């Protein structure tokens, strides 16, 4: 075969192997559509740069439509460029909702998705209609623009009643009321209580915190105080353990907490939490069995009137000298229960219970002596 014939055959071969895939790609591409758009920030109208953009199939959000087998799947997340533009090049035909995530801006759609199944079909469609939607057809380009709304933010300080501050503490804001989804406050409260939607921030070295990105609504602000006990058997000088949740501004229970109302764009300052050490006490003592200290007996304390074990508020083991202590206990009347298990036994060898009343002082002589048999309950 001469060189000319060989060149002709080579060209024909290349056209053959490259032509088929190109035809297949064109066919596949034609069965998809594309979506493009522009996203801006409502506080200034400037581009939302490097924001995460999602297309969520509407049918997957609606309870009734979700059951159908023909529901399309959404494309992978995209990001806006420095001009706020985005494009999805291959999108299955269908109707989609545009979701945009940007730090410091509210993502109401994410919150709505968490509670959407609590509403009926008509209400679901009504709520979702507030967000940008786009219908994608095969072989065509659709456009949908978006706006991100500056969310609310709160800041404050966590301090003690002696003026010192608490660093490294987690402050949590839990959404407990919202008029965004429903006019029926009772339904909204029930839905949100089950949802437990919250945002968190850690206090710095000056006890300050800031929580951004808060959808509008009423929030309960709290801080969790924990302190593990030191149970070194050779130095049983610190047996205490502390666990307590405090609520803004200086509340020891949810019922006494003060809700903070946050609106879009708010920058609320001075949302402080004060830790009232003057109202907190310690309960401690020694657990024995016929006068002998019991190591690793389990001591549980709960407020009188609560149901145990659900109402158990604090739990701590004894150390080698039989001692225990639980700190940061609010004033009140408490039940103390101690039990001890044999290593190979399937039931407690002994159990005892006493009542302790805390007023304005610590109770460090709440001692319990366990008999050989379980006490009658």
Short mmCIF file of C-alpha atoms in Angstrom, two decimals:
data_model
loop_
_atom_site.label_atom_id
_atom_site.label_comp_id
_atom_site.label_asym_id
_atom_site.label_seq_id
_atom_site.Cartn_x
_atom_site.Cartn_y
_atom_site.Cartn_z
CA UNK A 1 0.00 0.00 0.00
CA UNK A 2 1.43 3.38 -1.01
CA UNK A 3 1.56 6.36 1.32
CA UNK A 4 -1.38 8.18 -0.33
CA UNK A 5 -3.72 5.20 0.12
CA UNK A 6 -2.60 4.77 3.70
CA UNK A 7 -3.34 8.47 4.46
CA UNK A 8 -6.83 8.19 2.97
CA UNK A 9 -7.59 5.10 5.07
CA UNK A 10 -6.27 6.83 8.20
CA UNK A 11 -8.53 9.85 7.66
CA UNK A 12 -11.57 7.61 7.14
CA UNK A 13 -10.73 5.68 10.33
CA UNK A 14 -10.42 8.87 12.39
CA UNK A 15 -13.73 10.21 11.07
CA UNK A 16 -15.39 6.90 11.88
CA UNK A 17 -14.25 6.65 15.52
CA UNK A 18 -14.79 10.38 16.28
CA UNK A 19 -18.08 10.85 14.46
CA UNK A 20 -20.15 8.39 16.51
CA UNK A 21 -19.30 9.73 19.97
CA UNK A 22 -19.97 13.26 18.75
CA UNK A 23 -23.39 12.24 17.56
CA UNK A 24 -24.10 10.50 20.86
CA UNK A 25 -22.93 13.51 22.87
CA UNK A 26 -25.12 15.81 20.81
CA UNK A 27 -28.09 13.53 21.37
CA UNK A 28 -27.51 13.32 25.13
CA UNK A 29 -26.89 17.06 25.46
CA UNK A 30 -30.06 17.82 23.54
CA UNK A 31 -32.14 15.87 26.09
CA UNK A 32 -30.99 18.26 28.84
CA UNK A 33 -31.44 21.96 29.33
CA UNK A 34 -29.36 24.61 31.02
CA UNK A 35 -30.04 27.26 33.64
CA UNK A 36 -28.21 30.51 34.18
CA UNK A 37 -28.77 33.58 36.29
CA UNK A 38 -27.44 36.36 38.46
CA UNK A 39 -27.57 36.69 42.27
CA UNK A 40 -27.37 39.96 44.18
CA UNK A 41 -27.36 40.93 47.86
CA UNK A 42 -30.32 42.96 49.09
CA UNK A 43 -28.17 45.19 51.31
CA UNK A 44 -26.56 47.28 48.57
CA UNK A 45 -27.47 45.44 45.38
CA UNK A 46 -23.92 44.25 44.79
CA UNK A 47 -23.18 40.77 43.36
CA UNK A 48 -23.35 37.77 45.67
CA UNK A 49 -19.83 36.53 45.06
CA UNK A 50 -18.81 32.90 45.60
CA UNK A 51 -22.26 31.99 46.84
CA UNK A 52 -23.40 28.37 46.69
CA UNK A 53 -26.26 27.86 44.22
CA UNK A 54 -28.59 24.86 44.13
CA UNK A 55 -31.46 23.75 41.93
CA UNK A 56 -33.94 21.74 43.99
CA UNK A 57 -36.57 19.74 42.06
CA UNK A 58 -39.96 21.07 43.13
CA UNK A 59 -41.48 17.59 42.99
CA UNK A 60 -38.98 16.32 45.58
CA UNK A 61 -40.12 18.98 48.05
CA UNK A 62 -43.85 18.27 47.73
CA UNK A 63 -44.99 15.31 49.79
CA UNK A 64 -47.46 13.99 47.22
CA UNK A 65 -45.19 14.47 44.20
CA UNK A 66 -42.24 12.86 45.95
CA UNK A 67 -43.96 9.48 45.77
CA UNK A 68 -43.85 9.43 41.96
CA UNK A 69 -41.04 7.55 40.20
CA UNK A 70 -40.50 10.22 37.51
CA UNK A 71 -39.17 12.89 39.87
CA UNK A 72 -35.94 14.36 38.37
CA UNK A 73 -32.75 14.64 40.35
CA UNK A 74 -31.14 18.01 40.80
CA UNK A 75 -27.68 18.86 39.43
CA UNK A 76 -24.64 19.24 41.64
CA UNK A 77 -24.09 22.53 43.47
CA UNK A 78 -22.54 25.45 41.61
CA UNK A 79 -20.95 28.71 42.74
CA UNK A 80 -21.39 32.25 41.56
CA UNK A 81 -18.39 34.02 40.06
CA UNK A 82 -17.10 37.43 41.14
CA UNK A 83 -19.86 39.10 39.13
CA UNK A 84 -22.57 37.04 40.84
CA UNK A 85 -23.30 34.92 37.76
CA UNK A 86 -23.82 31.16 37.65
CA UNK A 87 -24.70 28.50 35.08
CA UNK A 88 -25.86 24.89 35.19
CA UNK A 89 -25.03 23.37 31.81
CA UNK A 90 -26.82 19.99 32.10
CA UNK A 91 -30.17 19.95 33.88
CA UNK A 92 -32.92 17.38 33.50
CA UNK A 93 -36.24 18.81 32.30
CA UNK A 94 -38.55 19.77 35.14
CA UNK A 95 -39.43 22.57 37.56
CA UNK A 96 -36.84 23.67 40.09
CA UNK A 97 -36.51 26.07 43.01
CA UNK A 98 -33.41 28.22 43.25
CA UNK A 99 -31.60 28.06 46.58
CA UNK A 100 -28.65 30.36 47.36
CA UNK A 101 -26.39 30.07 50.40
CA UNK A 102 -24.13 32.92 51.45
CA UNK A 103 -22.45 33.48 54.81
CA UNK A 104 -24.32 36.06 56.89
CA UNK A 105 -27.44 35.87 54.73
CA UNK A 106 -30.67 34.11 55.57
CA UNK A 107 -31.47 30.73 54.03
CA UNK A 108 -35.20 30.58 54.65
CA UNK A 109 -35.64 27.75 52.17
CA UNK A 110 -33.38 25.48 54.20
CA UNK A 111 -35.47 26.13 57.30
CA UNK A 112 -38.73 25.67 55.39
CA UNK A 113 -37.60 22.32 54.02
CA UNK A 114 -37.20 21.04 57.58
CA UNK A 115 -40.84 21.76 58.48
CA UNK A 116 -42.54 21.47 55.10
CA UNK A 117 -43.97 17.99 55.67
CA UNK A 118 -45.93 19.35 58.64
CA UNK A 119 -48.24 21.23 56.26
CA UNK A 120 -50.86 20.07 53.78
CA UNK A 121 -50.35 19.99 49.96
CA UNK A 122 -51.98 23.37 49.31
CA UNK A 123 -49.99 25.10 52.06
CA UNK A 124 -46.76 23.51 50.83
CA UNK A 125 -47.24 24.97 47.36
CA UNK A 126 -48.15 28.36 48.82
CA UNK A 127 -45.02 28.48 50.96
CA UNK A 128 -42.73 27.34 48.16
CA UNK A 129 -44.19 29.89 45.72
CA UNK A 130 -42.32 32.62 47.62
CA UNK A 131 -39.00 31.33 46.27
CA UNK A 132 -37.65 31.70 42.68
CA UNK A 133 -38.74 28.85 40.39
CA UNK A 134 -37.66 27.87 36.91
CA UNK A 135 -38.96 25.33 34.40
CA UNK A 136 -36.30 23.59 32.31
CA UNK A 137 -37.02 22.18 28.85
CA UNK A 138 -34.84 19.90 26.69
CA UNK A 139 -32.31 21.67 24.53
CA UNK A 140 -33.09 25.18 25.82
CA UNK A 141 -31.58 27.65 28.27
CA UNK A 142 -33.71 29.01 31.09
CA UNK A 143 -32.92 31.91 33.37
CA UNK A 144 -33.68 32.58 37.03
CA UNK A 145 -32.13 35.33 39.11
CA UNK A 146 -31.93 35.43 42.88
CA UNK A 147 -31.57 37.79 45.83
CA UNK A 148 -29.99 36.89 49.16
CA UNK A 149 -31.31 38.75 52.19
CA UNK A 150 -29.05 39.87 55.00
CA UNK A 151 -30.00 37.79 58.03
CA UNK A 152 -30.16 38.96 61.60
CA UNK A 153 -27.29 38.67 64.06
CA UNK A 154 -26.96 38.89 67.81
CA UNK A 155 -23.97 39.44 70.05
CA UNK A 156 -23.31 39.67 73.73
CA UNK A 157 -21.21 38.53 76.63
CA UNK A 158 -21.33 35.62 79.07
CA UNK A 159 -20.22 36.71 82.53
CA UNK A 160 -20.48 35.81 86.21
CA UNK A 161 -22.18 37.95 88.83
CA UNK A 162 -18.77 38.92 90.23
CA UNK A 163 -17.87 40.62 86.94
CA UNK A 164 -15.58 37.95 85.50
CA UNK A 165 -16.29 36.41 82.09
CA UNK A 166 -16.57 32.89 80.69
CA UNK A 167 -14.44 32.09 77.65
CA UNK A 168 -14.71 29.05 75.40
CA UNK A 169 -18.40 28.50 76.13
CA UNK A 170 -20.94 27.47 73.49
CA UNK A 171 -23.84 29.93 73.22
CA UNK A 172 -26.88 28.58 71.40
CA UNK A 173 -29.80 30.44 69.85
CA UNK A 174 -32.86 28.21 69.33
CA UNK A 175 -35.75 29.34 67.13
CA UNK A 176 -38.99 28.99 69.12
CA UNK A 177 -41.42 31.24 67.23
CA UNK A 178 -41.83 32.41 63.66
CA UNK A 179 -44.57 34.02 61.59
CA UNK A 180 -42.84 33.09 58.34
CA UNK A 181 -44.51 29.75 57.78
CA UNK A 182 -47.95 29.90 59.34
CA UNK A 183 -50.35 32.29 61.02
CA UNK A 184 -51.31 29.64 63.56
CA UNK A 185 -48.86 30.27 66.40
CA UNK A 186 -49.69 27.00 68.17
CA UNK A 187 -48.92 24.93 65.10
CA UNK A 188 -45.75 26.88 64.46
CA UNK A 189 -44.59 26.45 68.06
CA UNK A 190 -45.19 22.70 67.91
CA UNK A 191 -43.37 22.33 64.59
CA UNK A 192 -40.40 24.41 65.71
CA UNK A 193 -40.13 22.63 69.05
CA UNK A 194 -39.77 19.32 67.21
CA UNK A 195 -37.37 20.85 64.70
CA UNK A 196 -34.99 22.29 67.33
CA UNK A 197 -33.44 24.67 64.79
CA UNK A 198 -30.48 26.43 66.40
CA UNK A 199 -27.28 28.33 65.67
CA UNK A 200 -24.19 28.41 67.88
CA UNK A 201 -21.09 30.47 68.60
CA UNK A 202 -18.23 30.21 71.07
CA UNK A 203 -17.22 32.98 73.46
CA UNK A 204 -13.78 34.52 73.06
CA UNK A 205 -11.25 35.43 75.74
CA UNK A 206 -13.40 38.39 76.81
CA UNK A 207 -16.54 36.28 77.04
CA UNK A 208 -17.99 37.82 73.89
CA UNK A 209 -19.89 35.94 71.19
CA UNK A 210 -21.66 36.73 67.92
CA UNK A 211 -24.21 34.58 66.06
CA UNK A 212 -24.89 35.64 62.42
CA UNK A 213 -27.16 34.19 59.74
CA UNK A 214 -30.32 34.05 61.87
CA UNK A 215 -33.68 33.79 60.06
CA UNK A 216 -36.26 36.15 61.51
CA UNK A 217 -38.16 34.92 64.54
CA UNK A 218 -38.06 34.62 68.30
CA UNK A 219 -35.01 32.92 69.82
CA UNK A 220 -34.16 31.43 73.19
CA UNK A 221 -30.52 32.13 74.04
CA UNK A 222 -28.69 29.69 76.29
CA UNK A 223 -25.26 28.59 77.43
CA UNK A 224 -24.29 25.14 78.67
CA UNK A 225 -21.96 24.97 81.65
CA UNK A 226 -20.07 21.73 82.23
CA UNK A 227 -17.24 20.75 84.51
CA UNK A 228 -16.04 17.15 84.76
CA UNK A 229 -15.09 15.83 88.15
CA UNK A 230 -11.48 14.99 88.97
CA UNK A 231 -11.52 11.44 90.23
CA UNK A 232 -7.87 10.70 90.86
CA UNK A 233 -8.01 7.99 93.58
CA UNK A 234 -4.71 9.16 95.02
CA UNK A 235 -5.88 12.75 95.46
CA UNK A 236 -9.60 12.67 96.26
CA UNK A 237 -9.75 16.39 96.91
CA UNK A 238 -11.95 17.39 93.98
CA UNK A 239 -14.94 15.17 93.40
CA UNK A 240 -17.33 17.74 92.01
CA UNK A 241 -19.14 17.70 88.75
CA UNK A 242 -21.23 20.47 87.23
CA UNK A 243 -23.79 20.48 84.43
CA UNK A 244 -26.20 23.35 83.98
CA UNK A 245 -27.97 25.21 81.18
CA UNK A 246 -28.58 28.93 81.70
CA UNK A 247 -30.80 31.19 79.63
CA UNK A 248 -30.60 34.89 78.79
CA UNK A 249 -30.55 37.18 80.56
CA UNK A 250 -30.22 35.38 83.94
CA UNK A 251 -32.70 32.50 83.95
CA UNK A 252 -32.32 29.01 85.35
CA UNK A 253 -35.24 27.58 83.35
CA UNK A 254 -36.77 27.89 79.89
CA UNK A 255 -39.96 29.29 81.40
CA UNK A 256 -38.06 32.24 82.89
CA UNK A 257 -35.97 32.97 79.79
CA UNK A 258 -36.50 36.12 77.76
CA UNK A 259 -36.95 35.56 74.03
CA UNK A 260 -35.03 37.72 71.58
CA UNK A 261 -36.93 38.85 68.47
CA UNK A 262 -34.68 38.97 65.40
CA UNK A 263 -35.61 40.50 62.04
CA UNK A 264 -33.81 40.43 58.70
CA UNK A 265 -30.78 42.70 58.76
CA UNK A 266 -30.82 43.20 62.55
CA UNK A 267 -27.51 43.57 64.37
CA UNK A 268 -28.60 43.19 67.99
CA UNK A 269 -26.00 43.80 70.66
CA UNK A 270 -26.01 43.42 74.42
CA UNK A 271 -27.72 40.03 74.44
CA UNK A 272 -25.88 39.02 77.58
CA UNK A 273 -26.10 35.98 79.82
CA UNK A 274 -25.23 36.42 83.48
CA UNK A 275 -24.30 33.38 85.54
CA UNK A 276 -25.79 33.95 89.03
CA UNK A 277 -23.34 32.04 91.20
CA UNK A 278 -25.12 33.43 94.27
CA UNK A 279 -28.13 31.28 93.34
CA UNK A 280 -26.14 28.11 92.70
CA UNK A 281 -24.97 25.62 95.31
CA UNK A 282 -23.27 22.27 95.82
CA UNK A 283 -24.58 18.96 97.06
CA UNK A 284 -22.09 16.44 98.36
CA UNK A 285 -21.44 13.74 100.88
CA UNK A 286 -20.20 10.19 101.35
CA UNK A 287 -21.79 6.91 100.28
CA UNK A 288 -21.08 3.96 102.57
CA UNK A 289 -22.24 0.41 103.09
CA UNK A 290 -22.47 -0.42 106.78
CA UNK A 291 -20.05 2.39 107.47
CA UNK A 292 -17.50 1.42 104.80
CA UNK A 293 -16.87 3.88 101.95
CA UNK A 294 -18.14 2.68 98.57
CA UNK A 295 -16.03 3.36 95.50
CA UNK A 296 -17.85 3.83 92.17
CA UNK A 297 -21.35 3.98 93.62
CA UNK A 298 -23.66 5.90 91.29
CA UNK A 299 -25.27 9.01 92.75
CA UNK A 300 -28.18 10.67 90.94
CA UNK A 301 -29.90 13.90 91.90
CA UNK A 302 -33.10 15.33 90.47
CA UNK A 303 -35.52 18.05 91.45
CA UNK A 304 -38.45 16.86 93.56
CA UNK A 305 -41.63 16.63 91.52
CA UNK A 306 -39.87 15.56 88.34
CA UNK A 307 -40.22 12.03 87.11
CA UNK A 308 -37.15 9.83 87.39
CA UNK A 309 -35.20 8.70 85.49
CA UNK A 310 -36.28 11.27 82.86
CA UNK A 311 -36.05 13.98 85.46
CA UNK A 312 -32.51 13.10 86.53
CA UNK A 313 -30.54 16.29 86.28
CA UNK A 314 -27.13 15.30 87.60
CA UNK A 315 -25.27 12.00 87.89
CA UNK A 316 -21.81 11.31 89.30
CA UNK A 317 -19.84 8.30 90.64
CA UNK A 318 -18.18 8.22 94.05
CA UNK A 319 -14.40 7.96 94.27
CA UNK A 320 -12.24 5.72 96.48
CA UNK A 321 -13.18 7.41 99.76
CA UNK A 322 -16.88 7.16 98.92
CA UNK A 323 -17.28 10.89 98.41
CA UNK A 324 -19.20 12.71 95.70
CA UNK A 325 -20.14 16.32 94.95
CA UNK A 326 -22.29 18.03 92.37
CA UNK A 327 -21.97 21.78 91.80
CA UNK A 328 -24.01 24.52 90.14
CA UNK A 329 -27.28 23.25 91.62
CA UNK A 330 -30.09 25.87 91.76
CA UNK A 331 -31.99 26.36 95.02
CA UNK A 332 -34.82 23.89 95.49
CA UNK A 333 -35.78 20.53 96.92
CA UNK A 334 -33.96 17.52 95.50
CA UNK A 335 -34.09 13.76 95.70
CA UNK A 336 -30.74 12.00 95.98
CA UNK A 337 -30.44 8.35 95.06
CA UNK A 338 -27.35 6.17 95.35
CA UNK A 339 -26.95 2.63 94.14
CA UNK A 340 -24.08 0.18 94.01
CA UNK A 341 -23.60 -2.82 91.74
CA UNK A 342 -21.58 -5.95 92.29
CA UNK A 343 -19.23 -6.62 89.41
CA UNK A 344 -20.93 -9.89 88.54
CA UNK A 345 -24.43 -9.09 89.70
CA UNK A 346 -27.32 -8.25 87.42
CA UNK A 347 -29.05 -6.06 90.02
CA UNK A 348 -27.99 -3.45 92.60
CA UNK A 349 -26.63 -4.84 95.84
CA UNK A 350 -28.11 -1.82 97.62
CA UNK A 351 -30.10 1.32 96.97
CA UNK A 352 -30.96 4.25 99.20
CA UNK A 353 -32.76 7.58 98.78
CA UNK A 354 -32.87 10.82 100.78
CA UNK A 355 -34.32 14.30 100.28
CA UNK A 356 -32.16 17.42 100.48
CA UNK A 357 -33.41 21.01 100.64
CA UNK A 358 -31.16 23.68 99.15
CA UNK A 359 -31.81 27.25 100.16
CA UNK A 360 -28.98 29.77 100.33
CA UNK A 361 -26.20 27.40 101.26
CA UNK A 362 -24.33 24.32 100.15
CA UNK A 363 -25.24 20.90 101.50
CA UNK A 364 -22.07 18.82 101.79
CA UNK A 365 -23.26 16.30 104.38
CA UNK A 366 -25.85 14.50 102.25
CA UNK A 367 -24.54 11.06 103.25
CA UNK A 368 -26.13 7.76 102.30
CA UNK A 369 -25.54 4.32 103.77
CA UNK A 370 -26.59 1.37 101.66
CA UNK A 371 -27.85 -1.85 103.18
CA UNK A 372 -27.12 -5.33 101.91
CA UNK A 373 -30.48 -5.59 100.14
CA UNK A 374 -32.22 -3.14 97.84
CA UNK A 375 -34.51 -0.75 99.69
CA UNK A 376 -38.23 -0.94 99.00
CA UNK A 377 -39.34 1.47 96.28
#
